[in-house]
XYZ file of C-alpha atoms in Angstrom:
568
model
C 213.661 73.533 283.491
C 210.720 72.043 285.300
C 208.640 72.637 282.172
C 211.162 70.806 280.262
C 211.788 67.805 282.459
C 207.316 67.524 282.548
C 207.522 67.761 278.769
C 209.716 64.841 277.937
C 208.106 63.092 280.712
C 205.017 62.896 279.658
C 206.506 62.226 275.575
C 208.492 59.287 276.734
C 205.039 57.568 278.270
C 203.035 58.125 275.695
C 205.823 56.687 273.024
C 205.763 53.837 275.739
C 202.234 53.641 275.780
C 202.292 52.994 271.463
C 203.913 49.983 271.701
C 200.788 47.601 272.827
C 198.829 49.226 270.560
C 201.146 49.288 267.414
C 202.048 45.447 268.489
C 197.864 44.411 268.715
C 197.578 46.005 265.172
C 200.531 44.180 263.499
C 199.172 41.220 264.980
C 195.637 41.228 263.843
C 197.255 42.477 259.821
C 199.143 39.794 260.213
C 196.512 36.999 260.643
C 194.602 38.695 258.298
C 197.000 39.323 255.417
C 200.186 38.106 256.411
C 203.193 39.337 256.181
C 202.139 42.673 254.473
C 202.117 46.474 253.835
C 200.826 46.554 257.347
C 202.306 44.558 259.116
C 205.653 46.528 258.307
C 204.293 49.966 258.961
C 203.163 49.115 262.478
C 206.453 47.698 262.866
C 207.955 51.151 261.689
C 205.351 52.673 264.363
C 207.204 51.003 266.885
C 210.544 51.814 266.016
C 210.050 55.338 265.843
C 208.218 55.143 269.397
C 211.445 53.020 270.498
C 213.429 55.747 268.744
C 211.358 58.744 270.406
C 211.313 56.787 274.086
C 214.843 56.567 274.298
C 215.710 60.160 273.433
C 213.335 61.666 275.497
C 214.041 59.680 278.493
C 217.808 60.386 278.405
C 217.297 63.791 277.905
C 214.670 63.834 279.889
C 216.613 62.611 282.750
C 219.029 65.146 282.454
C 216.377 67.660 283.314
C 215.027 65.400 285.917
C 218.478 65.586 288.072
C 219.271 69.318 287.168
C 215.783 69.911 288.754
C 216.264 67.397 291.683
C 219.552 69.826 291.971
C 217.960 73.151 291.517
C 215.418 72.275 294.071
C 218.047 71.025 297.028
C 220.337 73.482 296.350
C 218.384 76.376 296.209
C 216.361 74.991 299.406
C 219.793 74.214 301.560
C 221.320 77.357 300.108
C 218.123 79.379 301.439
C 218.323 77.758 304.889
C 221.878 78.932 304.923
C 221.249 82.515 304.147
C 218.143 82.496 306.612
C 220.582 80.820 309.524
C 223.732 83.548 308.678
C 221.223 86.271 309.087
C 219.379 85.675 312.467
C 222.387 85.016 314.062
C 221.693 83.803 317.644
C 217.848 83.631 317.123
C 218.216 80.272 315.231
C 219.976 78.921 318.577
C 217.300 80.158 320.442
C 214.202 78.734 319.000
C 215.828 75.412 316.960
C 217.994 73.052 318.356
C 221.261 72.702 316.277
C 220.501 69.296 314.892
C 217.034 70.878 313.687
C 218.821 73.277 311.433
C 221.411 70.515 310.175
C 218.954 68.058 309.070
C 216.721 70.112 307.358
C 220.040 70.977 304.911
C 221.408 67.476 304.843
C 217.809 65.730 304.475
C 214.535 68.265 304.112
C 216.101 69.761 301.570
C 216.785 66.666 299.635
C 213.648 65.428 300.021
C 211.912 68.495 298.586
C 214.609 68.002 295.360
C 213.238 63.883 295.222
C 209.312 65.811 294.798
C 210.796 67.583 291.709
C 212.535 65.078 290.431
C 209.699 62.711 290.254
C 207.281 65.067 288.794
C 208.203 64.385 285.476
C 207.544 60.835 285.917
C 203.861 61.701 287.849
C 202.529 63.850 284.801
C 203.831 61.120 282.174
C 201.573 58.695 284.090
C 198.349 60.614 284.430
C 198.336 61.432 280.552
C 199.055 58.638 279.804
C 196.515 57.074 281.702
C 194.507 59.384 280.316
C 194.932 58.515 276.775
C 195.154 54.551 277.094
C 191.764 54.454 279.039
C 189.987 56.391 276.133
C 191.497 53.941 273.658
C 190.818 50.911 276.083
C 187.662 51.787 276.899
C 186.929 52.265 273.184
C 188.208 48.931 272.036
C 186.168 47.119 274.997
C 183.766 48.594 277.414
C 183.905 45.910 279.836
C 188.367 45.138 279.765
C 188.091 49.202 279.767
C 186.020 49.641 282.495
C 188.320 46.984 284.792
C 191.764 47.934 283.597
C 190.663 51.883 284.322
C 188.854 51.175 287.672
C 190.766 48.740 288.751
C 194.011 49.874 289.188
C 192.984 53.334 291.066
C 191.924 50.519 292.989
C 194.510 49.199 293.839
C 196.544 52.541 294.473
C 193.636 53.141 296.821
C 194.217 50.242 299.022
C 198.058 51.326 299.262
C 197.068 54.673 300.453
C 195.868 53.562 303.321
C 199.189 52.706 304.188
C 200.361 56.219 303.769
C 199.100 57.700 306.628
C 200.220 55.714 309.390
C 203.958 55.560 307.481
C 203.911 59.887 307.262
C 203.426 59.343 311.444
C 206.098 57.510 311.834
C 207.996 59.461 309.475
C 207.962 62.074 311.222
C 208.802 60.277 314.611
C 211.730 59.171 313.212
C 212.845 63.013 312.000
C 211.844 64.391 315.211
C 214.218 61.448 317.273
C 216.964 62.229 314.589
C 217.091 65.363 314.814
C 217.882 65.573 318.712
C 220.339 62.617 317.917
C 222.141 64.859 315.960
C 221.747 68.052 318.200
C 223.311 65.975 321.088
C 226.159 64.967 319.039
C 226.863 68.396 318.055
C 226.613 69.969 321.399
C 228.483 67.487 322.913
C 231.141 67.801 320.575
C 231.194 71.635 321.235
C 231.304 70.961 325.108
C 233.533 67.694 324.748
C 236.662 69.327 326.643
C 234.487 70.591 329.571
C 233.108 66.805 329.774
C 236.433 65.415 330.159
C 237.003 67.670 332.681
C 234.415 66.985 334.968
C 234.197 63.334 334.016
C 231.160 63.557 332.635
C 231.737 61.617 328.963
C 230.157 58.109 330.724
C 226.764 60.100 331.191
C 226.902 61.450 327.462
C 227.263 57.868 326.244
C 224.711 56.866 327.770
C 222.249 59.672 327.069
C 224.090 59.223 323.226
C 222.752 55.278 322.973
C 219.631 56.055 324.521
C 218.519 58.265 321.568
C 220.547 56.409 319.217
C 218.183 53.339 320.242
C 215.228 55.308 319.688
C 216.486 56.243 316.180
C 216.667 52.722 315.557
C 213.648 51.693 316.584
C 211.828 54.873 314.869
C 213.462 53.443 311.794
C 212.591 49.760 312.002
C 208.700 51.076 312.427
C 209.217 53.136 309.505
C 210.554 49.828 307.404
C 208.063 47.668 308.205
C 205.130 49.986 306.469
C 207.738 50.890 304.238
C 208.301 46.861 303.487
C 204.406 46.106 303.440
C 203.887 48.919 300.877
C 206.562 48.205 298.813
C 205.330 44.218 298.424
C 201.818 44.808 297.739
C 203.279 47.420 295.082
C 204.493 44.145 293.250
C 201.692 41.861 294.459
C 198.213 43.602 293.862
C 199.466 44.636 290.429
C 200.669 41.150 289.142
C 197.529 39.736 290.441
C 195.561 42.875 288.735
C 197.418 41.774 285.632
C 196.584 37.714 285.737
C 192.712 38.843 285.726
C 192.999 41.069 282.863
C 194.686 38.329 281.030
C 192.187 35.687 282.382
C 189.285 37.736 281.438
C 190.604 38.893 278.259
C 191.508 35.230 276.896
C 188.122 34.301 277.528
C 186.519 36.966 275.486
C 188.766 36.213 272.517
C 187.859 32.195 272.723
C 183.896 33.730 272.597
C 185.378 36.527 269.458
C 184.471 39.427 271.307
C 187.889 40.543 270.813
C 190.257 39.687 268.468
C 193.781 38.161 269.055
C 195.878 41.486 268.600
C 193.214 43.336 270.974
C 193.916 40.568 273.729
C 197.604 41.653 273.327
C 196.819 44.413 273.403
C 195.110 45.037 276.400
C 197.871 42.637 278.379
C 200.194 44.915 277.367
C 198.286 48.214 278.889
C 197.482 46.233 281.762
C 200.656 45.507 282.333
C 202.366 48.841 280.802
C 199.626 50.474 283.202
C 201.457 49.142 286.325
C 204.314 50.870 285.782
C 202.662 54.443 286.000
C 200.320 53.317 288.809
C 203.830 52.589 290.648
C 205.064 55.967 290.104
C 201.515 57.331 291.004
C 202.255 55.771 294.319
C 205.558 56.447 294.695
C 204.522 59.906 294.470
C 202.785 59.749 297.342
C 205.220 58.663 299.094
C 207.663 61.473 297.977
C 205.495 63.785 298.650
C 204.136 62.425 302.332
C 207.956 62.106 303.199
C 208.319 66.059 301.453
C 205.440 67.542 303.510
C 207.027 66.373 306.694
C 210.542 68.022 305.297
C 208.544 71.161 304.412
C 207.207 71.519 307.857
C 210.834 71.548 309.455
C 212.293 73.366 306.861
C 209.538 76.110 307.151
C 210.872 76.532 310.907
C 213.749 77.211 309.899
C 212.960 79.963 307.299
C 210.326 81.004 309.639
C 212.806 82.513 312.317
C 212.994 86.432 312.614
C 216.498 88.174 312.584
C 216.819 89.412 316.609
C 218.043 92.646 314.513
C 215.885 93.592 311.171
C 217.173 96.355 308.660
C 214.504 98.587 308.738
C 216.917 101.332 309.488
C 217.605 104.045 306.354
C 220.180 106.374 307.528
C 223.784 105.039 305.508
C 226.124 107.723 307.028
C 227.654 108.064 310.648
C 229.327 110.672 311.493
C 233.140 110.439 312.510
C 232.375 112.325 315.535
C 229.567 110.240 317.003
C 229.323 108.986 320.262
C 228.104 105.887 321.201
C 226.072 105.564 324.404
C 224.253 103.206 326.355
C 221.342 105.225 328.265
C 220.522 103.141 330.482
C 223.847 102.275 332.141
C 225.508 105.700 331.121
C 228.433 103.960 329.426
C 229.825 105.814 326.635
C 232.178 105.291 323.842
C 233.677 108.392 322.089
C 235.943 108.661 318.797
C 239.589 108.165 319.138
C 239.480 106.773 323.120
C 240.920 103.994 324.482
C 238.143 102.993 327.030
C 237.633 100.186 329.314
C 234.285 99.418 331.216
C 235.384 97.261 334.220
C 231.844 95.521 336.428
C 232.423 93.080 339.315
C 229.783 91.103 337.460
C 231.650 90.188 333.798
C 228.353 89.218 332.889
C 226.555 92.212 332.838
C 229.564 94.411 331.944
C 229.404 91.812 328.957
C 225.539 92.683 328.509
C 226.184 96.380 328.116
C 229.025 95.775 325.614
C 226.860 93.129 323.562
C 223.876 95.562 323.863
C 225.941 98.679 322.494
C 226.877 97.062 319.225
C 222.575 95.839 318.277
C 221.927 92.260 318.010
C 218.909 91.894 319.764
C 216.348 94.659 319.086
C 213.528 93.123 321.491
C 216.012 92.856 324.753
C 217.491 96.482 323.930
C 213.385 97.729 323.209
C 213.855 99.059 327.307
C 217.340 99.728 327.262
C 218.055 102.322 324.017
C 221.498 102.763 322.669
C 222.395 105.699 320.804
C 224.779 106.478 318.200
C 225.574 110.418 317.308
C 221.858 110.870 319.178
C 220.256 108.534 316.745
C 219.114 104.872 318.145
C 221.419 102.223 316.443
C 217.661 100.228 314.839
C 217.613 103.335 312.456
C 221.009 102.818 310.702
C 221.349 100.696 308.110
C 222.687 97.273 309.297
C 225.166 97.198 306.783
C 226.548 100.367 307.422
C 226.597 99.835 311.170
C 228.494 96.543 310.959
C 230.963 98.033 309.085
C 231.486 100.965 311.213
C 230.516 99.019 314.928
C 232.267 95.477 315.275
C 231.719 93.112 318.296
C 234.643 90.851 319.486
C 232.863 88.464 322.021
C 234.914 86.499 324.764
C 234.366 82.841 323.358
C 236.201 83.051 319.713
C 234.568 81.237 316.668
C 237.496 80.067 314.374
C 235.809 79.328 311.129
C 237.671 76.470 308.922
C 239.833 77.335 306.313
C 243.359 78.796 305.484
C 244.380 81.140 308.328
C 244.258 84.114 305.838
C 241.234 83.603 304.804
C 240.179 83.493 308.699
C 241.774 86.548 309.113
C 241.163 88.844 306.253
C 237.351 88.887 306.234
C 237.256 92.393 305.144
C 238.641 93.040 301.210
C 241.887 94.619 300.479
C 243.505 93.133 303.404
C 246.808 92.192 302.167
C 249.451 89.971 304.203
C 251.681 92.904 305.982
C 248.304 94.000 307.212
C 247.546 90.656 308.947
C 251.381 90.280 309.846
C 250.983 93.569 312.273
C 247.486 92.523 313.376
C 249.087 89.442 314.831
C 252.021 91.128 316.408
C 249.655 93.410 318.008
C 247.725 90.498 318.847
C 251.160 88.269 320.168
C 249.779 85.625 317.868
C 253.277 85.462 316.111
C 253.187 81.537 318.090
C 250.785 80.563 315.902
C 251.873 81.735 312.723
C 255.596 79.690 313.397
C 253.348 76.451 314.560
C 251.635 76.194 311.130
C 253.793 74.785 308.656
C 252.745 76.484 305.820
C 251.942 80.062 307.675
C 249.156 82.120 306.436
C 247.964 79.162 303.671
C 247.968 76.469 307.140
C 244.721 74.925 306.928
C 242.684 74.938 310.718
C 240.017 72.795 310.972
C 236.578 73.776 312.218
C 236.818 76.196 315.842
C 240.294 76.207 315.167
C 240.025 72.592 317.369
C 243.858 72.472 316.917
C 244.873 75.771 318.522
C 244.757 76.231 322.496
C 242.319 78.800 323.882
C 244.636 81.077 324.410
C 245.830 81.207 320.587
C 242.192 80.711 319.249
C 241.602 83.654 321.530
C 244.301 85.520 320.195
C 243.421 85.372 316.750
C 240.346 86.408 317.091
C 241.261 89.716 318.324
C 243.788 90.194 315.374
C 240.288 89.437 313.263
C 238.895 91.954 315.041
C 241.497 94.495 314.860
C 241.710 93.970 311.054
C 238.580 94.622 310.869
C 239.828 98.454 311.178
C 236.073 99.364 312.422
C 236.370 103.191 313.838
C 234.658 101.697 316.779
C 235.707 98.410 317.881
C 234.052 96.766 321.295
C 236.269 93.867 322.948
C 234.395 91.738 325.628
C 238.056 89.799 327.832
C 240.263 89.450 324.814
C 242.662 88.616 327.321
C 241.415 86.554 329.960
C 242.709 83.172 328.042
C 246.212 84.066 327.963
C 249.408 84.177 330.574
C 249.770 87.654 332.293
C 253.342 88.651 330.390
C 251.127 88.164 327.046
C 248.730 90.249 328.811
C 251.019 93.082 329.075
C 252.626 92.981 325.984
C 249.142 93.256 324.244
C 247.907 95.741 326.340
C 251.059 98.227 325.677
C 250.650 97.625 321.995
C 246.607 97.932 321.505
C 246.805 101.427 322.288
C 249.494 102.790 319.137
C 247.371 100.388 316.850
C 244.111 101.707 317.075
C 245.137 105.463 317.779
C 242.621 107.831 316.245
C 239.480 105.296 316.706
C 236.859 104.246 319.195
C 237.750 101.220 321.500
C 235.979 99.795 324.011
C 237.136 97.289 325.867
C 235.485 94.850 328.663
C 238.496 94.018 331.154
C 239.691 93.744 334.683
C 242.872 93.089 333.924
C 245.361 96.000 335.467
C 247.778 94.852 333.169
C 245.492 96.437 330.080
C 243.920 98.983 332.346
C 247.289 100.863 332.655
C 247.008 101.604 329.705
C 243.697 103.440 329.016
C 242.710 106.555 328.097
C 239.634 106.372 330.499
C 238.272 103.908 332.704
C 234.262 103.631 333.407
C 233.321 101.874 336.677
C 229.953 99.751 336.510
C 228.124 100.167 339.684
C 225.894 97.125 341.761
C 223.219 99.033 340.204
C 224.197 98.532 336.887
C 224.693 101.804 336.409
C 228.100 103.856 335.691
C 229.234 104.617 339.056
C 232.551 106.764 337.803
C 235.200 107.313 335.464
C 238.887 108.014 335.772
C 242.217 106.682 334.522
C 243.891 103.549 336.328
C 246.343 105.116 338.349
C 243.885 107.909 339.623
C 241.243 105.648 340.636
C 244.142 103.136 342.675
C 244.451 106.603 344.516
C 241.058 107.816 344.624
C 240.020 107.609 348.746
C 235.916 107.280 347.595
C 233.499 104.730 346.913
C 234.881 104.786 343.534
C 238.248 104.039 344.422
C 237.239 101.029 346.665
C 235.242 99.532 344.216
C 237.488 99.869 341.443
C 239.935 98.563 343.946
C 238.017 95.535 344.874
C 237.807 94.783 341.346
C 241.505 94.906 339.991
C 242.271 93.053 343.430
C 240.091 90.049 342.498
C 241.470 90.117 339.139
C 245.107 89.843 340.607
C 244.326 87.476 342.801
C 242.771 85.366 340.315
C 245.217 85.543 337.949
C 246.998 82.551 337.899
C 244.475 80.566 338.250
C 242.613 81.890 335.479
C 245.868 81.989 333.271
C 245.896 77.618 333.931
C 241.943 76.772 333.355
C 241.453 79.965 331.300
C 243.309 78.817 328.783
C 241.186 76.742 327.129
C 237.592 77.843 328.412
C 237.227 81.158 330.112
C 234.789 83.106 328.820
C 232.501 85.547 330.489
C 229.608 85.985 328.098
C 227.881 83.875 325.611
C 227.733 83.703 321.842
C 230.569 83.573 319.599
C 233.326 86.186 318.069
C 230.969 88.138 315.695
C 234.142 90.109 314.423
């Protein structure tokens, strides 16, 4: 496509570049013999270069913007694979608004370098071509129409530097603009609750005045440039004319050559323009390639180098280091006085970060999780973090991210879940469209969705870090009584301290100070048990009942006790 959009480009300048000459020879057989044989076949010269100019630049065109296309699209659409497989690592090492501008304007910028390469090879050959026949007409108009205007293009470039600096200034400033924005907007409930939205503003027009000012700096080069385009040209143009008329009043050329040559010095403008607008395209490109190269240059936490594409339906899952383990068809809850680093174990148990798990090895069936395939562990391993991710879309299409999930399937998953509320608030049920995060559920139904995403997930093991901590303690209980019957026969691990699910467990694992497993034992046994067990465990649930209502009020909206997002 590329070839084919060079092609007519460089066609449609040389059938451009015909007309002077064709219009300098009809002149001179004209003054010579009149209106003659001549005279009428230059004129047909020129109407098949018309003819020829105007069909290869239209189709030519079409090839220009279906390459501009290509070139974006496949760029963005890169960035977008790159970002959906390294998960958090992109958060870690880019900001956000890093990663959104180098979809919304790298990548565009790289498509503007294709676009005008068509137009950049049409001018060099046919720069080429018309100093051979300039030169060749007149040494001396040859020598100053072909040396002069590289000339001129040299001058601009000087320009070029200092406007790629600024360039570049102005990405870099835009780019945290927009990361601000976006984490702001991700935190903008917390800031209303703290009363801190009068600080964001101001942090929000400080940067937006630097983006402004990082843009006027980048107009005023851009103005200069753009002004002696017009200017050193035109005035390039009077001398050729000037010099030109002077050697046809002495007969060193003759009337049709002085045409001619005005018309290449002028004609000649036009790819010297796009010879410098090249430069610029491709000085605002590099500076797009560098950030989109940081992008793509961001290593997946979790690689799949692993080979082995079966797990056994008897393997146990089990984290070394802490001792927690996870066996087929139990109903197990790991309960920590810290949530976080009950939360770390849980996150750590299902592989997505290979360097922070290097120390800490997890094995599944007696084989370390980095040598199954990823694909095969996802499917078989799903992660259900606290903070849910509610992607936009209908609420099916949230829901069923696994294929052959029909609608009685996600019915029951939302019973189980209690989500039925959410269903009856959508007017048009499973087809409702929610907006981005779900903004226009609570926490507590956002929350609840997610698990029934998680549960139809029907992975034989399934980790939960608080699926209920955002919802009121009767909900609690009902979906603690029903998770059990749902995901009979399968692997479940859940992160809680909530005695209203712990009732109803198959096994309970207690995570010592030491961040080790201190015990294990069903709910009612260790409310009995007269040990350090028992106290801890006891200490635990006690908090949790304590804190209960005030949880069920704030946590409605924002508890969470780990990072990330729902990765179910």
């Amino acid at each position: 496509m590329l070839f084919a959009s060079v092609t007519l480009g460089i066609i449609t300048f040389t059938a451009q570049a015909v007309m002077p000459f064709a219009i300098g020879r009809a002149i001179d057989s004209g003054l010579e013999n009149g209106v003659s044989r001549g005279v009428l076949t230059w004129a047909g010269v020129m109407l098949a270069a018309g003819l020829i100019q105007v069909a290869a630049s239209a189709v030519g065109h079409r090839f220009d913007v279906l390459s501009w296309l290509r070139a974006a699209l496949t760029t963005s659409r890169l960035i977008g694979e790159t970002v959906s497989s390294t998960g958090d690592a992109i958060r870690e090492e880019l900001p956000t608004g890093e990663v959104v501008s180098s979809v919304t304007s790298d990548a565009h910028r790289l498509g503007d370098l294709y676009f005008q390469a068509a137009r950049f090879m049409g001018s060099v050959a046919t720069y080429v071509v018309v100093g051979i026949i300039m030169l060749n007409a007149s040494l001396k108009l040859g020598l100053i129409v072909a040396l002069g205007l590289p000339a001129v293009a040299l001058i601009l470039t000087f320009l070029i530097k200092p406007l790629q600096k600024r360039q570049e200034y102005q990405r870099e400033v835009t780019g945290r603009l927009t990361s601000l924005g976006s984490d702001t907007v991700t935190g903008l409930r917390i800031l209303r609750g703290i009363g801190g939205e009068s600080v964001f503003t101001e942090r929000y027009k400080e940067q937006s005045r630097k983006v402004r000012d990082a843009g006027v700096d980048v107009a005023k080069v851009q103005s200069n440039m753009d002004g002696l385009q017009v200017f050193l040209p035109g005035l390039f143009v009077a001398l050729v004319l000037w010099i030109g008329a002077m050697e046809a009043a002495n007969g060193t050329i003759t009337p049709g050559q002085l045409v001619t040559f005005y018309g290449y010095a002028s004609f000649l403008t036009w790819p010297m323009q796009n010879l410098i607008q090249m430069v610029q395209i491709a000085t605002r490109a590099k500076v797009g390639v560098k950030r989109i190269l940081n992008v793509l240059g961001v290593e997946n936490d979790t690689p799949d180098t692993g080979s082995i594409t079966s797990i056994p339906a008897d393997a146990v899952l089990v984290d070394t280091v802490s001792g927690t383990v996870l066996r087929p068809g139990v109903m197990t809850a790991l309960v920590a006085a810290d949530p976080d680093a009950s939360a770390a174990i849980a996150t750590r148990m299902t592989r997505f970060d290979d360097s922070a798990e290097s120390d800490t090895p997890v094995t599944f069936g007696g084989v370390t999780l980095k040598d199954f395939d990823k694909d095969t562990l996802r499917h078989s391993l799903v992660l259900s973090e606290a903070t849910p991710h509610i992607f936009a879309g209908t609420l099916r299409n949230g829901l069923a991210t696994r294929p052959g999930t029909d609608d009685d399937a996600i019915l029951r998953a939302l019973e189980i879940s209690d989500a039925h509320d959410v269903l009856e608030s959508l007017p048009e049920g499973l087809d409702s469209d929610l907006p981005e995060k779900g903004r226009s559920l609570s926490g507590g139904q956002r929350q609840r969705v997610s698990l029934a995403r998680a549960l139809l997930t029907s992975a034989d093991h399934l980790v939960l870090i608080e699926p209920t901590s955002a919802v009121d303690a009767h909900t609690e209980a009902r979906i603690g009584r029903e998770l059990g019957g749902y995901r009979k026969g399968k692997a479940t691990l859940i992160v809680t301290a909530s005695p209203l699910v712990l009732e109803h467990m198959d096994t309970i694992q207690v995570l010592g100070h030491n961040g080790k497993i201190l015990g294990t034992g069903t709910h009612s046994g260790l409310m009995s048990d007269d040990g350090e067990l028992g106290a801890t465990y006891r200490q635990i649930v006690g908090r949790d009942l304590t804190e209960e209502p005030e949880t069920a009020s704030v946590g409605a909206d924002t508890a969470s006790h780990s990072k990330g997002v729902d990765l179910a």
